[in-house]
Structure formats: C-alpha cells, structure tokens
Short mmCIF file of C-alpha atoms and ligand atoms in Angstrom, two decimals:
data_model
loop_
_atom_site.label_atom_id
_atom_site.label_comp_id
_atom_site.label_asym_id
_atom_site.label_seq_id
_atom_site.Cartn_x
_atom_site.Cartn_y
_atom_site.Cartn_z
CA MET V 1 90.74 110.58 104.19
CA LEU V 2 92.09 109.88 100.62
CA ASN V 3 89.14 110.86 98.66
CA GLY V 4 89.59 111.44 94.79
CA LYS V 5 93.38 110.24 95.00
CA ILE V 6 94.40 107.84 92.19
CA ALA V 7 96.69 104.96 93.81
CA VAL V 8 98.99 102.77 92.18
CA VAL V 9 100.33 99.61 94.26
CA THR V 10 102.29 97.31 92.55
CA GLY V 11 102.15 93.41 93.26
CA ALA V 12 98.57 93.80 94.99
CA SER V 13 97.50 90.48 93.67
CA ARG V 14 98.50 88.89 97.10
CA GLY V 15 99.94 89.23 100.53
CA ILE V 16 100.88 92.98 101.92
CA GLY V 17 100.08 94.69 98.42
CA ARG V 18 96.65 93.20 98.50
CA SER V 19 96.23 94.58 101.74
CA ILE V 20 97.28 97.62 101.05
CA ALA V 21 95.51 98.07 98.03
CA ALA V 22 92.16 97.43 99.83
CA SER V 23 93.28 99.61 102.90
CA LEU V 24 93.97 102.64 100.40
CA ALA V 25 90.15 101.96 98.54
CA ARG V 26 88.62 102.00 101.96
CA GLU V 27 89.61 105.28 102.42
CA GLY V 28 88.53 106.57 98.88
CA ALA V 29 91.34 106.18 96.87
CA GLU V 30 90.90 104.62 93.57
CA VAL V 31 93.28 101.68 93.46
CA ILE V 32 94.93 100.37 90.09
CA VAL V 33 96.00 97.11 91.12
CA ASN V 34 99.11 95.57 89.52
CA TYR V 35 100.20 92.13 89.23
CA ILE V 36 102.58 90.14 86.84
CA SER V 37 101.16 86.57 86.31
CA SER V 38 98.07 86.06 88.70
CA GLU V 39 95.30 87.53 86.72
CA GLN V 40 92.42 85.97 88.74
CA LYS V 41 93.59 86.75 92.12
CA ALA V 42 94.03 90.59 91.16
CA ASN V 43 90.97 90.73 89.52
CA GLU V 44 89.42 89.21 93.19
CA VAL V 45 91.19 92.32 94.68
CA VAL V 46 89.38 94.35 92.67
CA GLN V 47 86.02 92.46 92.93
CA THR V 48 86.47 92.72 96.97
CA ILE V 49 87.25 96.20 96.43
CA LYS V 50 84.36 97.34 94.46
CA ALA V 51 81.83 95.01 96.72
CA ALA V 52 82.60 97.29 99.44
CA GLY V 53 82.14 100.27 97.44
CA GLY V 54 85.51 100.94 96.56
CA LYS V 55 86.76 101.88 93.34
CA ALA V 56 89.76 99.98 91.72
CA ALA V 57 91.14 98.47 88.53
CA ALA V 58 93.56 95.37 87.45
CA VAL V 59 96.37 96.34 85.28
CA GLN V 60 99.30 93.59 84.34
CA CYS V 61 102.84 95.01 84.23
CA ASN V 62 106.29 93.30 85.14
CA ILE V 63 107.54 96.32 86.79
CA SER V 64 111.40 95.19 86.30
CA ASP V 65 111.07 95.69 82.58
CA PRO V 66 111.86 99.55 81.78
CA VAL V 67 109.73 99.58 78.49
CA GLN V 68 106.56 97.53 80.43
CA SER V 69 106.91 100.09 83.29
CA LYS V 70 107.01 103.06 80.99
CA ASP V 71 104.00 102.23 79.00
CA PHE V 72 102.16 101.06 82.04
CA TYR V 73 102.79 104.35 84.25
CA ALA V 74 101.90 106.66 80.82
CA ASN V 75 98.78 104.59 80.07
CA ILE V 76 97.65 105.09 83.73
CA ILE V 77 97.90 108.80 83.58
CA LYS V 78 96.62 108.94 80.33
CA ASP V 79 93.26 106.90 81.37
CA TYR V 80 93.07 108.63 84.78
CA GLY V 81 94.67 112.14 84.59
CA THR V 82 97.09 111.50 87.38
CA ILE V 83 98.75 109.53 89.93
CA ASP V 84 98.62 111.07 93.59
CA ILE V 85 100.12 107.99 95.36
CA LEU V 86 102.58 105.49 94.65
CA VAL V 87 103.44 102.15 96.17
CA ASN V 88 106.22 100.29 95.02
CA ASN V 89 105.47 97.02 96.72
CA ALA V 90 106.55 94.63 94.39
CA GLY V 91 109.31 92.10 95.14
CA ILE V 92 110.54 88.68 95.21
CA THR V 93 113.20 86.21 96.91
CA LYS V 94 115.67 83.80 95.84
CA ASP V 95 117.38 82.63 97.99
CA ASN V 96 120.97 81.54 98.94
CA LEU V 97 124.27 81.47 100.64
CA ILE V 98 126.74 83.84 98.62
CA MET V 99 128.56 81.16 97.49
CA LYS V 100 125.76 78.98 95.88
CA MET V 101 124.09 82.17 94.70
CA THR V 102 123.85 82.41 91.12
CA GLU V 103 125.06 86.02 89.39
CA GLU V 104 121.58 85.74 87.66
CA ASP V 105 119.69 85.03 91.17
CA PHE V 106 121.54 88.06 92.46
CA MET V 107 120.76 90.25 89.33
CA ASP V 108 116.73 89.06 88.97
CA VAL V 109 116.35 90.33 92.48
CA ILE V 110 117.93 93.22 92.24
CA GLN V 111 116.20 94.08 88.81
CA THR V 112 112.40 93.50 90.62
CA ASN V 113 112.86 95.16 93.38
CA LEU V 114 115.29 97.60 93.46
CA ALA V 115 115.41 98.57 89.00
CA GLY V 116 111.36 98.46 89.56
CA THR V 117 110.74 100.75 92.29
CA PHE V 118 113.45 103.13 90.62
CA TYR V 119 111.94 102.85 87.20
CA GLY V 120 108.04 103.62 89.35
CA ILE V 121 109.49 106.63 90.57
CA LYS V 122 111.30 107.70 87.84
CA GLN V 123 107.94 107.62 85.61
CA VAL V 124 106.02 109.48 88.21
CA SER V 125 108.20 111.95 89.12
CA ARG V 126 107.86 114.66 86.25
CA MET V 127 104.25 114.46 86.49
CA MET V 128 104.33 115.14 90.69
CA LEU V 129 106.83 117.96 90.14
CA LYS V 130 104.27 119.56 87.69
CA LYS V 131 101.61 119.37 90.08
CA ARG V 132 104.03 120.09 93.09
CA SER V 133 102.18 117.13 94.90
CA GLY V 134 102.40 113.33 95.35
CA ARG V 135 103.13 110.17 97.68
CA ILE V 136 105.73 107.80 96.91
CA ILE V 137 105.84 104.94 99.38
CA ASN V 138 108.48 101.96 98.98
CA ILE V 139 108.61 98.74 100.52
CA ALA V 140 111.85 97.53 101.73
CA SER V 141 112.48 95.21 104.46
CA VAL V 142 114.14 95.06 107.68
CA VAL V 143 116.55 92.74 106.07
CA GLY V 144 117.59 96.25 104.21
CA VAL V 145 118.46 97.45 107.73
CA LEU V 146 120.02 94.28 109.39
CA GLY V 147 121.02 92.15 106.92
CA ASN V 148 120.20 88.12 106.88
CA ILE V 149 122.09 85.06 106.35
CA GLY V 150 120.92 83.48 102.68
CA GLN V 151 119.64 86.86 101.64
CA ALA V 152 122.53 88.94 100.07
CA ASN V 153 120.45 89.78 97.04
CA TYR V 154 117.31 90.28 98.44
CA ALA V 155 118.98 92.26 101.71
CA ALA V 156 121.08 94.66 99.20
CA SER V 157 118.14 95.33 96.86
CA LYS V 158 116.10 96.79 100.01
CA ALA V 159 119.12 98.54 101.43
CA GLY V 160 119.75 99.77 97.97
CA ILE V 161 115.53 100.94 98.45
CA ILE V 162 116.18 102.85 101.46
CA GLY V 163 119.24 104.93 99.54
CA LEU V 164 116.75 105.12 96.84
CA THR V 165 114.47 106.48 99.17
CA LYS V 166 116.24 109.32 100.56
CA ALA V 167 117.95 110.68 97.28
CA THR V 168 114.48 111.09 95.89
CA ALA V 169 113.08 112.32 98.77
CA LYS V 170 115.90 114.92 98.98
CA GLU V 171 115.20 115.86 94.77
CA LEU V 172 111.69 116.25 95.20
CA ALA V 173 110.51 117.43 98.71
CA SER V 174 110.78 121.24 97.85
CA ARG V 175 108.07 120.09 95.23
CA GLY V 176 105.90 118.91 98.34
CA ILE V 177 105.98 115.47 97.49
CA THR V 178 107.27 113.03 100.18
CA VAL V 179 109.19 109.82 99.63
CA ASN V 180 109.31 107.06 102.38
CA ALA V 181 110.00 103.65 103.02
CA VAL V 182 108.09 100.94 104.80
CA ALA V 183 110.32 98.20 106.03
CA PRO V 184 108.23 95.45 107.28
CA GLY V 185 109.75 92.80 109.46
CA PHE V 186 107.97 88.93 109.39
CA ILE V 187 105.10 89.47 107.63
CA GLU V 188 102.43 86.19 107.06
CA THR V 189 102.30 86.32 103.46
CA ASP V 190 103.23 83.51 100.82
CA MET V 191 106.38 84.93 100.82
CA THR V 192 107.30 83.72 104.12
CA ASP V 193 105.45 80.46 103.61
CA ALA V 194 108.44 79.39 102.15
CA VAL V 195 110.62 79.86 105.01
CA SER V 196 111.25 76.73 106.40
CA GLU V 197 109.93 75.22 110.13
CA SER V 198 113.46 75.83 111.56
CA MET V 199 114.39 79.06 110.03
CA ARG V 200 110.85 80.39 111.46
CA GLU V 201 112.00 78.94 115.10
CA LYS V 202 115.09 81.15 114.70
CA LEU V 203 113.44 84.25 113.03
CA MET V 204 110.89 83.74 116.14
CA GLU V 205 113.61 84.67 118.58
CA ASP V 206 114.95 87.65 116.95
CA ILE V 207 111.51 89.51 117.13
CA PRO V 208 110.91 90.92 120.42
CA MET V 209 107.55 91.20 120.42
CA ARG V 210 107.59 87.05 119.47
CA LYS V 211 104.85 87.05 116.70
CA LEU V 212 104.65 87.68 113.21
CA GLY V 213 103.18 90.69 111.64
CA GLY V 214 99.82 90.67 109.81
CA THR V 215 99.60 92.36 105.96
CA GLU V 216 97.04 95.18 107.78
CA ASP V 217 99.77 96.27 109.85
CA ILE V 218 102.03 97.51 106.98
CA ALA V 219 98.71 98.41 105.13
CA GLU V 220 97.70 100.86 107.76
CA THR V 221 101.15 102.73 107.77
CA VAL V 222 101.14 103.21 104.45
CA VAL V 223 98.17 104.82 104.61
CA PHE V 224 99.12 106.96 107.46
CA LEU V 225 102.03 107.78 105.14
CA ALA V 226 99.85 108.54 101.94
CA SER V 227 97.50 110.69 104.19
CA ASP V 228 97.48 114.14 104.76
CA LYS V 229 98.54 113.49 108.51
CA ALA V 230 101.99 112.53 107.43
CA LYS V 231 102.49 115.89 105.12
CA TYR V 232 105.67 116.90 106.79
CA ILE V 233 107.32 113.34 106.95
CA THR V 234 109.78 113.00 104.20
CA GLY V 235 113.11 110.15 103.67
CA GLN V 236 112.06 108.33 106.31
CA VAL V 237 112.43 104.34 107.28
CA ILE V 238 109.53 102.87 109.58
CA CYS V 239 110.22 99.58 110.49
CA VAL V 240 107.22 97.75 111.00
CA ASP V 241 108.82 94.98 112.75
CA GLY V 242 107.33 94.09 115.96
CA GLY V 243 110.78 95.41 117.36
CA MET V 244 113.37 93.38 115.43
CA ALA V 245 115.34 96.50 114.28
CA MET V 246 116.07 99.02 117.29
N1 LIG D 1 106.08 89.16 103.52
C1 LIG D 1 107.04 89.83 104.73
O1 LIG D 1 106.80 89.27 105.83
C2 LIG D 1 108.01 90.77 103.89
C3 LIG D 1 108.72 91.55 104.93
C4 LIG D 1 109.94 92.47 104.52
C5 LIG D 1 109.34 92.92 103.42
N2 LIG D 1 108.22 92.16 102.45
C6 LIG D 1 108.57 92.99 100.65
O2 LIG D 1 106.67 93.26 100.81
C7 LIG D 1 106.70 92.99 99.42
C8 LIG D 1 105.08 92.43 99.41
O3 LIG D 1 105.51 91.13 99.95
P1 LIG D 1 104.96 89.84 99.84
O4 LIG D 1 105.28 88.79 100.96
O5 LIG D 1 103.52 90.40 100.15
O6 LIG D 1 104.83 88.95 98.66
P2 LIG D 1 104.21 88.23 98.06
O7 LIG D 1 102.94 87.45 98.65
O8 LIG D 1 105.36 87.03 97.43
O9 LIG D 1 103.85 88.79 96.39
C9 LIG D 1 104.00 89.52 95.60
C10 LIG D 1 103.51 90.02 94.96
O10 LIG D 1 104.60 90.60 94.20
C11 LIG D 1 103.99 90.67 92.49
N3 LIG D 1 105.13 90.64 92.20
C12 LIG D 1 106.32 89.89 91.74
N4 LIG D 1 107.10 90.04 91.25
C13 LIG D 1 106.91 91.37 90.08
C14 LIG D 1 106.94 92.02 88.68
N5 LIG D 1 108.36 91.66 88.60
N6 LIG D 1 106.44 92.83 88.13
C15 LIG D 1 104.75 93.15 88.86
N7 LIG D 1 104.19 92.81 89.50
C16 LIG D 1 105.63 91.57 90.61
C17 LIG D 1 103.46 89.34 92.55
O11 LIG D 1 102.41 89.49 91.65
P3 LIG D 1 101.84 88.08 91.06
O12 LIG D 1 100.72 87.46 91.86
O13 LIG D 1 101.22 88.36 89.67
O14 LIG D 1 103.12 87.09 90.85
C18 LIG D 1 102.54 89.78 93.79
O15 LIG D 1 100.93 90.38 93.59
C19 LIG D 1 107.67 92.78 98.54
O16 LIG D 1 108.74 93.91 98.51
C20 LIG D 1 108.60 91.92 99.75
O17 LIG D 1 109.88 92.45 99.63
C21 LIG D 1 108.15 91.34 102.76
#
C-alpha cells in the first residue's frame, strides 16, 4: 500500500510513534525513526522493522529546536530524495494545576508539542508543494478537544496542533497535500504509565468503551490517512478514544 514511500515519524523510539513506524514499514514505507535520547530503543525499532523485511533508519534530533529540525529534514531530503509522509508524533507532558504550573513548564510543552510540529511542517512543505503530493499527520490528543485538569500546557499545545492542522490543510490542499490530526484518547504507553491509579480510575469513567486503547489503534488510523484510501480527507481531527469525545 505504501511501497516506495519515504516516511518520517518523530518520537518513534517508544509508545505510539514506535507502533506507527512499524505499521508504516509493514505497508512498505521506508521509515526514518526519530528520537531525542533513547538511541538504543530507536535502534531496536529499526532492527524489528528490518527483521520483518522492512526498511528503516534511526535519526536523532530534538524536534523542538528549530535549527536542529531544519538540518534534520534537509539531511533526510538530501539522503532519500524526498519525504512523502510526515508524522508529527513526538510529544511531552509536564502536568500541574495552573496555579502551580511554572512558566517554564508551560513553554516547554508548547515548544515541543506545538512549535516542534510547526517546524516539521515548515521544513517539508516547500518540497511537498513542488512535487504536488504529500501526507502530513499530526498527533494531537483528545485533551486538546475536551481540556483536562492539570494539563493546561498540554491541552493548549494539542488544541494548537488542531488549529495548525486546519490552517495548513487549507494552505496546501490545492497542491494535493493532505493534512490531518489524530487525537488519541487514553493509550497504554510510558506517558500514561505516569498517571496515578486514582486518576486512572477516574479517567476510565470518562471512556464509554471502559478500556484503554492500544498503540496499534492509533497506528492503523495513521496508516489509513497516509494511504491512497484517504486521498480526499484533509483538515480533519480523528478521535481514536473509545468514545471520549463525542
Ligand atoms: N499515550 C497516550 O495516552 C496519548 C494520548 C493522547 C495523545 N498522545 C500523544 O501521542 C504522542 C506519543 O505519545 P506516547 O504516549 O507514545 O509518548 P511516550 O511513550 O512518552 O514517547 C514519546 C516519544 O517522543 C520522543 N520525544 C520527546 N521529545 C522529543 C523531542 N524534543 N524531539 C524528538 N523526540 C522527542 C521520545 O523520544 P525518546 O525516547 O528519545 O525520549 C519518545 O520517542 C505524543 O504526541 C502524545 O502527546 C498520547
């Protein structure tokens, strides 16, 4: 389905990004597995993909740094000739109640989640515009749709990604480029491992399906959006959340 396509997945050393990278590779894409510090884990993702007959390479970059981001994308375009699919997945949380949240923690989350996504889009859009094709998939969150106590920075960053997705979709639509967001609900990863048991129980009450999602639920949605089957879908936010946002 994605044979010959070059895909970049940011934050693919763990969790949802890892699953997205594996699923895109399974469909035939050659995947650049980005990470910031987990070199060994990123290499393991690459080895797993290769063992299954796929193609992948691990590339370190702090996507929240505009200078590093510029070099990262320029080097990939130079080495691989193009980028067909960009999945802006890397993200962090620094939760606290607003009154206790430091300005630094607010800005760090905005810088990584929102500005990092913007930098990626900016670096690939010229090349995608020239070749009149491309897929950009941004990983938002149901928290960006609904808000959440203790996550003002994260909710703002993810709501920002939704606005960014729609604006970019409008700008690039006439050149055959689609831009969509996937908004995961509560998915089992390192990020949600950090949530306390009491918070977990409370969250479960908000999930109509009464269970957490798996990383593959997000990955399969991304594969669909990256595929030709989704060629007429742009500017959308697809919530994959067991019914949390409806
Ligand atoms: N898990 C959920 O329930 C859930 C729900 C809604 C949305 N999401 C979103 O889904 C995405 C993935 O979440 P996850 O749960 O899989 O997270 P995770 O397990 O914590 O993994 C985060 C990934 O992002 C990478 N990363 C963090 N900062 C980076 C930076 N500045 N530059 C490059 N890579 C960076 C990490 O790399 P290292 O391994 O090198 O640190 C890691 O690969 C995030 O955008 C998150 O907000 C998750």
